[in-house]
CSV table of C-alpha atoms in Angstrom, one decimal:
chain,number,residue,atom,x,y,z
Y,206,UNK,CA,28.8,2.3,24.6
Y,207,UNK,CA,25.3,0.8,24.1
Y,208,UNK,CA,22.1,3.2,23.8
Y,209,UNK,CA,19.7,3.1,26.2
Y,210,UNK,CA,16.5,2.4,24.6
Y,211,UNK,CA,13.0,2.0,26.6
Y,212,UNK,CA,10.5,0.1,25.3
Y,213,UNK,CA,8.3,1.0,22.3
Y,214,UNK,CA,5.4,0.3,19.8
Y,215,UNK,CA,6.0,-3.4,18.7
Y,216,UNK,CA,5.1,-4.8,15.1
Y,217,UNK,CA,5.0,-7.6,13.5
Y,218,UNK,CA,5.9,-7.8,9.2
Y,219,UNK,CA,5.3,-11.1,7.4
Y,220,UNK,CA,6.5,-11.6,4.5
Y,221,UNK,CA,4.9,-13.7,1.4
Y,222,UNK,CA,7.3,-13.7,-1.2
Y,223,UNK,CA,5.1,-15.0,-4.1
Y,224,UNK,CA,4.1,-13.4,-6.9
Y,225,UNK,CA,1.8,-14.4,-10.3
Y,226,UNK,CA,4.2,-12.3,-12.4
Y,227,UNK,CA,7.4,-10.0,-11.6
Y,228,UNK,CA,7.1,-6.4,-12.0
Y,229,UNK,CA,9.8,-4.7,-14.1
Y,230,UNK,CA,10.4,-1.8,-11.5
Y,231,UNK,CA,10.2,-4.1,-8.4
Y,232,UNK,CA,13.7,-5.0,-6.3
Y,233,UNK,CA,11.6,-6.2,-3.3
Y,234,UNK,CA,12.4,-10.1,-2.7
Y,235,UNK,CA,9.7,-11.4,-5.3
Y,236,UNK,CA,9.4,-14.9,-6.8
Y,237,UNK,CA,7.3,-15.8,-9.7
Y,238,UNK,CA,5.6,-19.5,-8.6
Y,239,UNK,CA,2.3,-21.5,-8.5
Y,240,UNK,CA,3.5,-24.5,-6.9
Y,241,UNK,CA,4.7,-23.9,-3.7
Y,242,UNK,CA,3.0,-25.1,-0.3
Y,243,UNK,CA,1.2,-22.6,1.1
Y,244,UNK,CA,0.3,-24.3,4.2
Y,245,UNK,CA,3.8,-25.4,4.7
Y,246,UNK,CA,4.7,-21.8,4.3
Y,247,UNK,CA,2.1,-20.7,7.0
Y,248,UNK,CA,3.3,-23.6,9.4
Y,249,UNK,CA,6.8,-21.7,9.0
Y,250,UNK,CA,5.6,-18.2,9.4
Y,251,UNK,CA,4.3,-19.2,12.8
Y,252,UNK,CA,7.1,-21.0,13.7
Y,253,UNK,CA,10.0,-17.9,13.1
Y,254,UNK,CA,7.6,-15.5,14.1
Y,255,UNK,CA,7.3,-17.6,17.9
Y,256,UNK,CA,11.3,-18.2,17.5
Y,257,UNK,CA,11.5,-14.4,17.6
Y,258,UNK,CA,9.4,-13.4,20.1
Y,259,UNK,CA,11.8,-15.7,22.6
Y,260,UNK,CA,14.6,-12.8,21.6
Y,261,UNK,CA,12.2,-10.2,23.4
Y,262,UNK,CA,12.8,-9.2,27.0
Y,263,UNK,CA,9.6,-9.4,28.0
Y,264,UNK,CA,6.2,-9.8,26.3
Y,265,UNK,CA,5.3,-6.7,24.9
Y,266,UNK,CA,1.2,-6.3,23.2
Y,267,UNK,CA,1.5,-5.6,19.1
Y,268,UNK,CA,0.4,-2.3,17.6
Y,269,UNK,CA,0.0,-3.7,13.9
Y,270,UNK,CA,0.9,-6.4,12.0
Y,271,UNK,CA,1.7,-5.9,8.2
Y,272,UNK,CA,1.1,-8.2,5.4
Y,273,UNK,CA,3.5,-7.7,2.8
Y,274,UNK,CA,5.7,-9.1,-0.2
Y,275,UNK,CA,5.7,-10.2,-3.0
Y,276,UNK,CA,1.7,-10.5,-3.7
Y,277,UNK,CA,0.1,-11.3,0.2
Y,278,UNK,CA,-3.5,-11.1,-1.1
Y,279,UNK,CA,-2.7,-14.6,-3.1
Y,280,UNK,CA,-2.4,-16.3,0.5
Y,281,UNK,CA,-4.9,-18.5,1.6
Y,282,UNK,CA,-7.3,-16.3,3.7
Y,283,UNK,CA,-6.7,-19.3,6.8
Y,284,UNK,CA,-3.6,-18.9,6.6
Y,285,UNK,CA,-3.8,-15.1,7.1
Y,286,UNK,CA,-6.2,-15.8,10.2
Y,287,UNK,CA,-4.1,-18.6,11.2
Y,288,UNK,CA,-0.6,-15.9,11.8
Y,289,UNK,CA,-3.0,-13.5,13.1
Y,290,UNK,CA,-4.7,-15.6,15.7
Y,291,UNK,CA,-1.4,-17.1,16.8
Y,292,UNK,CA,0.6,-13.5,17.1
Y,293,UNK,CA,-2.7,-12.7,19.1
Y,294,UNK,CA,-1.5,-15.6,21.3
Y,295,UNK,CA,2.4,-15.1,21.9
Y,296,UNK,CA,2.2,-11.2,22.0
Y,297,UNK,CA,-1.1,-9.9,22.5
Y,298,UNK,CA,-3.0,-6.9,20.9
Y,299,UNK,CA,-2.9,-3.3,21.6
Y,300,UNK,CA,-7.1,-2.3,21.4
Y,301,UNK,CA,-6.5,-0.3,19.1
Y,302,UNK,CA,-4.0,-3.0,16.3
Y,303,UNK,CA,-3.8,-2.3,12.9
Y,304,UNK,CA,-3.7,-5.0,10.7
Y,305,UNK,CA,-3.0,-4.0,7.3
Y,306,UNK,CA,-2.3,-6.5,3.9
Y,307,UNK,CA,-1.0,-5.2,0.4
Y,308,UNK,CA,-3.4,-6.7,-2.7
Y,309,UNK,CA,-3.4,-6.0,-6.2
Y,310,UNK,CA,-6.3,-4.4,-7.6
Y,311,UNK,CA,-7.6,-7.5,-9.6
Y,312,UNK,CA,-10.9,-9.0,-9.2
Y,313,UNK,CA,-9.4,-12.0,-7.6
Y,314,UNK,CA,-7.6,-10.7,-5.1
Y,315,UNK,CA,-10.8,-8.0,-4.4
Y,316,UNK,CA,-12.7,-10.6,-3.6
Y,317,UNK,CA,-10.0,-12.1,-1.2
Y,318,UNK,CA,-10.0,-9.2,1.3
Y,319,UNK,CA,-13.9,-10.3,2.2
Y,320,UNK,CA,-12.3,-13.2,3.3
Y,321,UNK,CA,-9.2,-11.3,4.6
Y,322,UNK,CA,-11.5,-9.4,6.8
Y,323,UNK,CA,-13.0,-11.9,8.1
Y,324,UNK,CA,-9.7,-13.3,9.0
Y,325,UNK,CA,-9.1,-10.1,11.0
Y,326,UNK,CA,-7.4,-7.9,8.2
Y,327,UNK,CA,-8.8,-4.4,9.0
Y,328,UNK,CA,-6.2,-2.3,6.4
Y,329,UNK,CA,-5.6,-2.4,3.1
Y,330,UNK,CA,-2.7,-1.2,0.8
Y,331,UNK,CA,-3.7,-1.2,-3.0
Y,332,UNK,CA,-0.9,-1.3,-5.5
Y,333,UNK,CA,-3.5,0.6,-8.1
Y,334,UNK,CA,0.0,2.3,-9.0
Y,335,UNK,CA,-1.7,4.5,-12.4
Y,336,UNK,CA,-5.6,5.1,-13.7
Y,337,UNK,CA,-3.8,5.4,-17.0
Y,338,UNK,CA,-4.0,2.5,-18.8
Y,339,UNK,CA,-0.9,3.2,-21.3
Y,340,UNK,CA,1.1,3.8,-17.9
Y,341,UNK,CA,0.2,0.9,-16.3
Y,342,UNK,CA,1.2,-1.1,-19.5
Y,343,UNK,CA,4.5,0.1,-19.4
Y,344,UNK,CA,4.7,-0.9,-15.4
Y,345,UNK,CA,4.1,-4.1,-16.3
Y,346,UNK,CA,0.5,-4.8,-13.9
Y,347,UNK,CA,-2.0,-7.3,-15.0
Y,348,UNK,CA,-4.8,-5.0,-14.5
Y,349,UNK,CA,-6.3,-1.7,-16.2
Y,350,UNK,CA,-7.9,1.3,-15.1
Y,351,UNK,CA,-11.3,0.1,-14.7
Y,352,UNK,CA,-10.0,-3.0,-12.9
Y,353,UNK,CA,-8.6,-0.8,-10.1
Y,354,UNK,CA,-11.5,1.4,-9.7
Y,355,UNK,CA,-13.8,-1.5,-9.7
Y,356,UNK,CA,-11.3,-3.4,-7.2
Y,357,UNK,CA,-11.6,0.0,-4.8
Y,358,UNK,CA,-15.4,-0.2,-4.9
Y,359,UNK,CA,-15.3,-3.6,-3.7
Y,360,UNK,CA,-13.0,-3.6,-0.9
Y,361,UNK,CA,-14.8,-0.3,0.3
Y,362,UNK,CA,-17.6,-2.5,1.1
Y,363,UNK,CA,-15.4,-3.6,3.8
Y,364,UNK,CA,-12.8,-1.8,4.7
Y,365,UNK,CA,-12.8,1.9,5.9
Y,366,UNK,CA,-9.0,2.3,6.3
Y,367,UNK,CA,-7.8,1.7,2.7
Y,368,UNK,CA,-5.4,3.1,1.1
Y,369,UNK,CA,-3.6,2.7,-2.6
Y,370,UNK,CA,-0.4,3.8,-4.2
Y,371,UNK,CA,0.3,5.4,-7.5
Y,372,UNK,CA,3.7,5.6,-9.3
Y,373,UNK,CA,4.7,9.6,-10.7
Y,374,UNK,CA,7.9,10.8,-13.1
Y,375,UNK,CA,7.9,8.2,-15.3
Y,376,UNK,CA,9.5,8.9,-18.7
Y,377,UNK,CA,7.8,11.7,-20.8
Y,378,UNK,CA,5.0,12.7,-18.1
Y,379,UNK,CA,3.8,16.2,-18.0
Y,380,UNK,CA,2.6,18.4,-15.3
Y,381,UNK,CA,-0.4,18.8,-16.6
Y,382,UNK,CA,-1.1,14.6,-17.1
Y,383,UNK,CA,0.0,14.0,-13.9
Y,384,UNK,CA,-1.8,16.7,-12.1
Y,385,UNK,CA,-4.9,15.2,-13.8
Y,386,UNK,CA,-4.7,11.6,-12.9
Y,387,UNK,CA,-3.5,12.8,-9.2
Y,388,UNK,CA,-7.3,14.8,-9.5
Y,389,UNK,CA,-9.3,11.4,-10.5
Y,390,UNK,CA,-7.2,9.7,-7.0
Y,391,UNK,CA,-8.4,12.7,-4.6
Y,392,UNK,CA,-11.5,12.4,-6.1
Y,393,UNK,CA,-11.7,9.2,-4.7
Y,394,UNK,CA,-11.5,10.6,-1.0
Y,395,UNK,CA,-9.3,8.1,0.4
Y,396,UNK,CA,-8.1,8.1,3.9
Y,397,UNK,CA,-4.1,7.5,2.7
Y,398,UNK,CA,-2.3,7.5,-0.5
Y,399,UNK,CA,1.2,6.9,-1.1
Y,400,UNK,CA,2.9,8.4,-4.5
Y,401,UNK,CA,6.1,7.3,-5.1
Y,402,UNK,CA,8.2,8.6,-7.9
Y,403,UNK,CA,9.6,6.2,-10.2
Y,404,UNK,CA,13.2,4.8,-9.1
Y,405,UNK,CA,15.2,2.6,-11.3
Y,406,UNK,CA,17.0,0.0,-8.9
Y,407,UNK,CA,19.9,-2.5,-9.7
Y,408,UNK,CA,19.3,-5.8,-10.7
Y,409,UNK,CA,15.6,-5.0,-12.0
Y,410,UNK,CA,14.1,-5.3,-15.4
Y,411,UNK,CA,14.3,-1.5,-15.7
Y,412,UNK,CA,17.5,-1.3,-14.3
Y,413,UNK,CA,18.8,-3.2,-17.4
Y,414,UNK,CA,16.9,-1.5,-20.2
Y,415,UNK,CA,18.5,1.3,-18.3
Y,416,UNK,CA,21.8,0.9,-18.7
Y,417,UNK,CA,21.0,-0.4,-22.2
Y,418,UNK,CA,20.6,3.4,-23.1
Y,419,UNK,CA,16.6,3.5,-23.0
Y,420,UNK,CA,14.8,6.7,-20.8
Y,421,UNK,CA,13.1,5.1,-18.0
Y,422,UNK,CA,11.9,8.4,-15.8
Y,423,UNK,CA,11.7,11.6,-15.6
Y,424,UNK,CA,15.4,14.0,-15.0
Y,425,UNK,CA,15.8,14.8,-11.5
Y,426,UNK,CA,14.6,18.8,-12.5
Y,427,UNK,CA,11.7,17.8,-13.8
Y,428,UNK,CA,10.8,15.1,-11.4
Y,429,UNK,CA,11.8,17.9,-8.6
Y,430,UNK,CA,9.0,19.8,-10.5
Y,431,UNK,CA,6.5,17.6,-9.7
Y,432,UNK,CA,7.2,16.7,-6.2
Y,433,UNK,CA,6.6,20.3,-5.5
Y,434,UNK,CA,3.2,20.3,-7.3
Y,435,UNK,CA,1.9,17.1,-5.7
Y,436,UNK,CA,2.5,18.8,-2.5
Y,437,UNK,CA,0.6,21.2,-3.0
Y,438,UNK,CA,-2.6,19.6,-4.8
Y,439,UNK,CA,-2.6,16.8,-2.0
Y,440,UNK,CA,-2.3,19.9,0.7
Y,441,UNK,CA,-5.1,22.0,-0.7
Y,442,UNK,CA,-7.1,18.5,-0.8
Y,443,UNK,CA,-6.9,17.8,2.8
Y,444,UNK,CA,-4.2,14.9,2.4
Y,445,UNK,CA,-1.3,16.5,3.4
Y,446,UNK,CA,2.4,14.6,3.5
Y,447,UNK,CA,3.3,12.9,6.8
Y,448,UNK,CA,6.4,11.7,5.2
Y,449,UNK,CA,8.2,12.3,1.7
Y,450,UNK,CA,5.9,10.2,-0.4
Y,451,UNK,CA,2.6,9.4,2.2
Y,452,UNK,CA,-0.6,11.5,2.6
Y,453,UNK,CA,-3.2,11.1,4.8
Y,454,UNK,CA,-6.2,12.6,6.3
Y,455,UNK,CA,-5.9,13.1,9.6
Y,456,UNK,CA,-5.6,10.5,12.1
Y,457,UNK,CA,-5.2,8.2,9.0
Y,458,UNK,CA,-1.0,7.7,8.6
Y,459,UNK,CA,0.1,3.9,8.7
Y,460,UNK,CA,0.7,3.2,12.1
Y,461,UNK,CA,3.5,0.5,11.1
Y,462,UNK,CA,4.8,3.2,8.5
Y,463,UNK,CA,5.5,5.0,11.6
Y,464,UNK,CA,6.9,2.7,13.9
Y,465,UNK,CA,9.9,2.4,10.7
Y,466,UNK,CA,10.3,6.2,10.8
Y,467,UNK,CA,10.2,6.3,14.3
Y,468,UNK,CA,12.5,4.0,14.7
Y,469,UNK,CA,10.3,2.0,17.0
Y,470,UNK,CA,10.0,-2.2,17.3
Y,471,UNK,CA,9.2,-4.8,15.0
Y,472,UNK,CA,9.8,-7.9,14.0
Y,473,UNK,CA,10.4,-9.4,11.0
Y,474,UNK,CA,9.4,-12.9,9.7
Y,475,UNK,CA,9.5,-14.9,5.9
Y,476,UNK,CA,11.9,-14.7,3.2
Y,477,UNK,CA,13.9,-11.7,2.9
Y,478,UNK,CA,12.4,-10.3,6.0
Y,479,UNK,CA,14.2,-7.6,8.1
Y,480,UNK,CA,13.1,-7.0,12.1
Y,481,UNK,CA,15.0,-4.5,14.8
Y,482,UNK,CA,13.8,-4.2,18.3
Y,483,UNK,CA,14.9,-4.3,21.7
Y,484,UNK,CA,16.6,-7.3,23.5
Y,485,UNK,CA,18.1,-7.7,26.7
Y,486,UNK,CA,21.7,-6.3,27.0
Y,487,UNK,CA,24.4,-9.4,28.4
Y,488,UNK,CA,26.2,-8.3,31.9
Y,489,UNK,CA,23.5,-4.8,31.6
Y,490,UNK,CA,20.8,-3.7,32.8
Y,491,UNK,CA,20.7,-1.4,29.4
Y,492,UNK,CA,18.6,-2.4,26.4
Y,493,UNK,CA,20.4,-2.8,23.2
Y,494,UNK,CA,19.1,-2.8,19.4
Y,495,UNK,CA,18.7,-5.9,17.4
Y,496,UNK,CA,18.9,-6.7,13.9
Y,497,UNK,CA,18.1,-9.4,11.8
Y,498,UNK,CA,17.9,-10.3,8.7
Y,499,UNK,CA,16.3,-13.3,7.2
Y,500,UNK,CA,17.3,-15.7,3.8
Y,501,UNK,CA,16.1,-14.3,0.8
Y,502,UNK,CA,15.4,-18.0,-1.2
Y,503,UNK,CA,11.9,-18.9,-0.3
Y,504,UNK,CA,13.0,-22.5,-0.4
Y,505,UNK,CA,16.0,-22.0,1.7
Y,506,UNK,CA,14.0,-20.0,4.1
Y,507,UNK,CA,11.8,-22.8,4.8
Y,508,UNK,CA,13.8,-25.5,4.9
Y,509,UNK,CA,16.2,-23.0,7.6
Y,510,UNK,CA,13.0,-22.9,9.7
Y,511,UNK,CA,11.5,-26.4,9.4
Y,512,UNK,CA,15.3,-26.9,10.9
Y,513,UNK,CA,16.0,-24.9,13.2
Y,514,UNK,CA,13.1,-22.9,14.3
Y,515,UNK,CA,14.1,-19.4,12.1
Y,516,UNK,CA,15.7,-18.5,8.9
Y,517,UNK,CA,17.9,-15.6,10.3
Y,518,UNK,CA,20.9,-15.5,8.4
Y,519,UNK,CA,22.2,-12.7,9.8
Y,520,UNK,CA,22.2,-10.5,13.0
Y,521,UNK,CA,23.8,-7.4,14.6
Y,522,UNK,CA,24.0,-5.2,17.5
Y,523,UNK,CA,23.7,-1.9,16.8
Y,524,UNK,CA,25.8,0.3,18.7
Y,525,UNK,CA,24.5,4.2,20.1
Y,526,UNK,CA,26.2,5.4,16.9
Y,527,UNK,CA,23.6,3.0,14.8
Y,528,UNK,CA,21.0,3.8,16.9
Y,529,UNK,CA,21.3,7.4,16.5
Y,530,UNK,CA,22.0,7.5,12.6
Y,531,UNK,CA,18.7,5.3,12.5
Y,532,UNK,CA,17.0,7.7,14.6
Y,533,UNK,CA,18.3,10.7,12.2
Y,534,UNK,CA,17.9,8.7,8.6
Y,535,UNK,CA,14.1,7.7,9.4
Y,536,UNK,CA,13.0,10.4,11.2
Y,537,UNK,CA,13.8,13.4,9.1
Y,538,UNK,CA,11.8,11.4,6.4
Y,539,UNK,CA,8.7,12.7,8.8
Y,540,UNK,CA,7.7,16.1,8.3
Y,541,UNK,CA,7.8,16.7,11.8
Y,542,UNK,CA,11.2,15.8,11.9
Y,543,UNK,CA,13.1,14.4,15.0
Y,544,UNK,CA,13.7,15.4,18.8
Y,545,UNK,CA,17.6,15.8,19.1
Y,546,UNK,CA,17.4,15.7,22.6
Y,547,UNK,CA,15.6,12.7,23.1
Y,548,UNK,CA,18.1,11.3,20.8
Y,549,UNK,CA,20.7,12.5,22.6
Y,550,UNK,CA,18.9,11.0,26.2
Y,551,UNK,CA,19.6,7.8,24.3
Y,552,UNK,CA,22.8,7.4,22.3
Y,553,UNK,CA,24.7,9.9,24.1
Y,554,UNK,CA,26.1,13.5,23.0
Y,555,UNK,CA,25.1,14.7,20.2
Y,556,UNK,CA,28.4,15.6,18.9
Y,557,UNK,CA,29.1,11.8,19.3
Y,558,UNK,CA,27.2,11.3,15.9
Y,559,UNK,CA,25.6,14.4,14.7
Y,560,UNK,CA,28.5,16.7,12.6
Y,561,UNK,CA,28.0,20.5,13.4
Y,562,UNK,CA,29.7,22.1,10.6
Y,563,UNK,CA,27.8,20.5,8.4
Y,564,UNK,CA,24.2,20.8,10.5
Y,565,UNK,CA,25.3,24.4,10.5
Y,566,UNK,CA,25.8,24.8,6.6
Y,567,UNK,CA,22.4,22.3,5.5
Y,568,UNK,CA,20.9,25.2,7.6
Y,569,UNK,CA,22.4,27.7,5.9
Y,570,UNK,CA,21.7,26.2,2.4
Y,571,UNK,CA,17.3,26.3,3.1
Y,572,UNK,CA,17.2,22.3,3.6
Y,573,UNK,CA,17.1,22.2,7.1
Y,574,UNK,CA,15.0,23.9,9.8
Y,575,UNK,CA,16.4,23.8,13.5
Y,576,UNK,CA,13.6,25.3,16.5
Y,577,UNK,CA,13.6,25.2,19.9
Y,578,UNK,CA,10.2,23.8,21.3
Y,579,UNK,CA,8.5,23.4,24.5
Y,580,UNK,CA,7.0,20.1,26.2
Y,581,UNK,CA,4.0,20.1,28.2
Y,582,UNK,CA,6.5,19.9,31.1
Y,583,UNK,CA,7.9,22.9,30.0
Y,584,UNK,CA,11.6,21.5,29.4
Y,585,UNK,CA,13.1,23.0,25.9
Y,586,UNK,CA,13.9,20.8,23.1
Y,587,UNK,CA,15.4,21.1,20.0
Y,588,UNK,CA,13.6,20.1,16.4
Y,589,UNK,CA,14.9,19.2,13.3
Y,590,UNK,CA,13.1,19.2,9.7
Y,591,UNK,CA,13.7,19.0,6.5
Y,592,UNK,CA,12.6,21.7,4.3
Y,593,UNK,CA,10.8,20.9,1.4
Y,594,UNK,CA,13.7,21.8,-1.0
Y,595,UNK,CA,15.7,19.6,1.5
Y,596,UNK,CA,13.5,16.8,1.3
Y,597,UNK,CA,14.7,15.9,-2.4
Y,598,UNK,CA,18.2,15.8,-1.3
Y,599,UNK,CA,17.5,13.5,2.2
Y,600,UNK,CA,20.1,11.6,1.0
Y,601,UNK,CA,22.6,14.4,0.6
Y,602,UNK,CA,21.7,16.1,3.8
Y,603,UNK,CA,22.3,12.7,5.7
Y,604,UNK,CA,25.7,12.2,4.3
Y,605,UNK,CA,26.8,15.7,5.7
Y,606,UNK,CA,25.1,16.1,8.7
Y,607,UNK,CA,25.8,12.0,10.8
Y,608,UNK,CA,29.3,11.0,11.9
């Protein structure tokens, strides 16, 4: 069976893979290099974007663009502007398009954001990670807490829409220490913050050190206590969670990330970028969902794009069950949860993709909440949400309830 997908919002993810140094916790597709040809990569990004646009059933305006990495704030602003201009010509822009660039809080990159603003970027996500110099050293960051605060002051002269990342649940971190740091961050009165617990991912320096016996993060119980503390403090400060790790003032949620969590459509370009979007179904009027992943090696990706017009390495067409699983896996990260009736209308009967026994067990355990809501037309819908305790065990929950 094929999912009957209606067109949704369309985002564009642009991956710039280069960094000045590799953080010991990072498992993203990033590469330390200063010898790449930036102009050649900019041309290739535009060329691959053109190819991806040709896969869509019809032209649709972009609702968001996200420059991620790597370290996209190392991109020449002229290339950022070229990509934005090319995207507008290919797709068109929604009137309220959100264009985000990730940046590190060094003085050089903070100053670069002025040129990014002139190129069309209207939102910055700054990787502060900590406001404690000792922790910043542990995390392998190049900046100090003073540098971060100075960079934020500079960027706020141009950008109203600004977010920072912070990492917590680091080795030995106490509730008092995290509460103090979080309070300092909240005093900045930013519209958005992403607050991530430190996780140790395979292939990272931290993973190697952990396997050698070093304690690299908090145990689960202590981390869970800090998670609960985080939810309470941010909610009281008017920056409540709208997703497991993301907090925003009203109207300031990241539109691009919401597209991921709502299982909407996005195109991914650049080395190691992933995309998922509706394409015309062969031999049918139905729309199917297409998943793409490009070559991870920057050199290999660049050669592929210059030769074939794209760097796609793998491509798949999702079944209805695949789409239902994605909508559940991503949607249950959101505080608002998922509309089960909507998923069933797109992907077929609920019993095909949802395990009723597992669902009942999770509800009885207090990890999920199932409620009946009326829409504006008076029709009833079933909405499924994780509870606060359920969010701490989301992966386990999904294994329980998805077929």
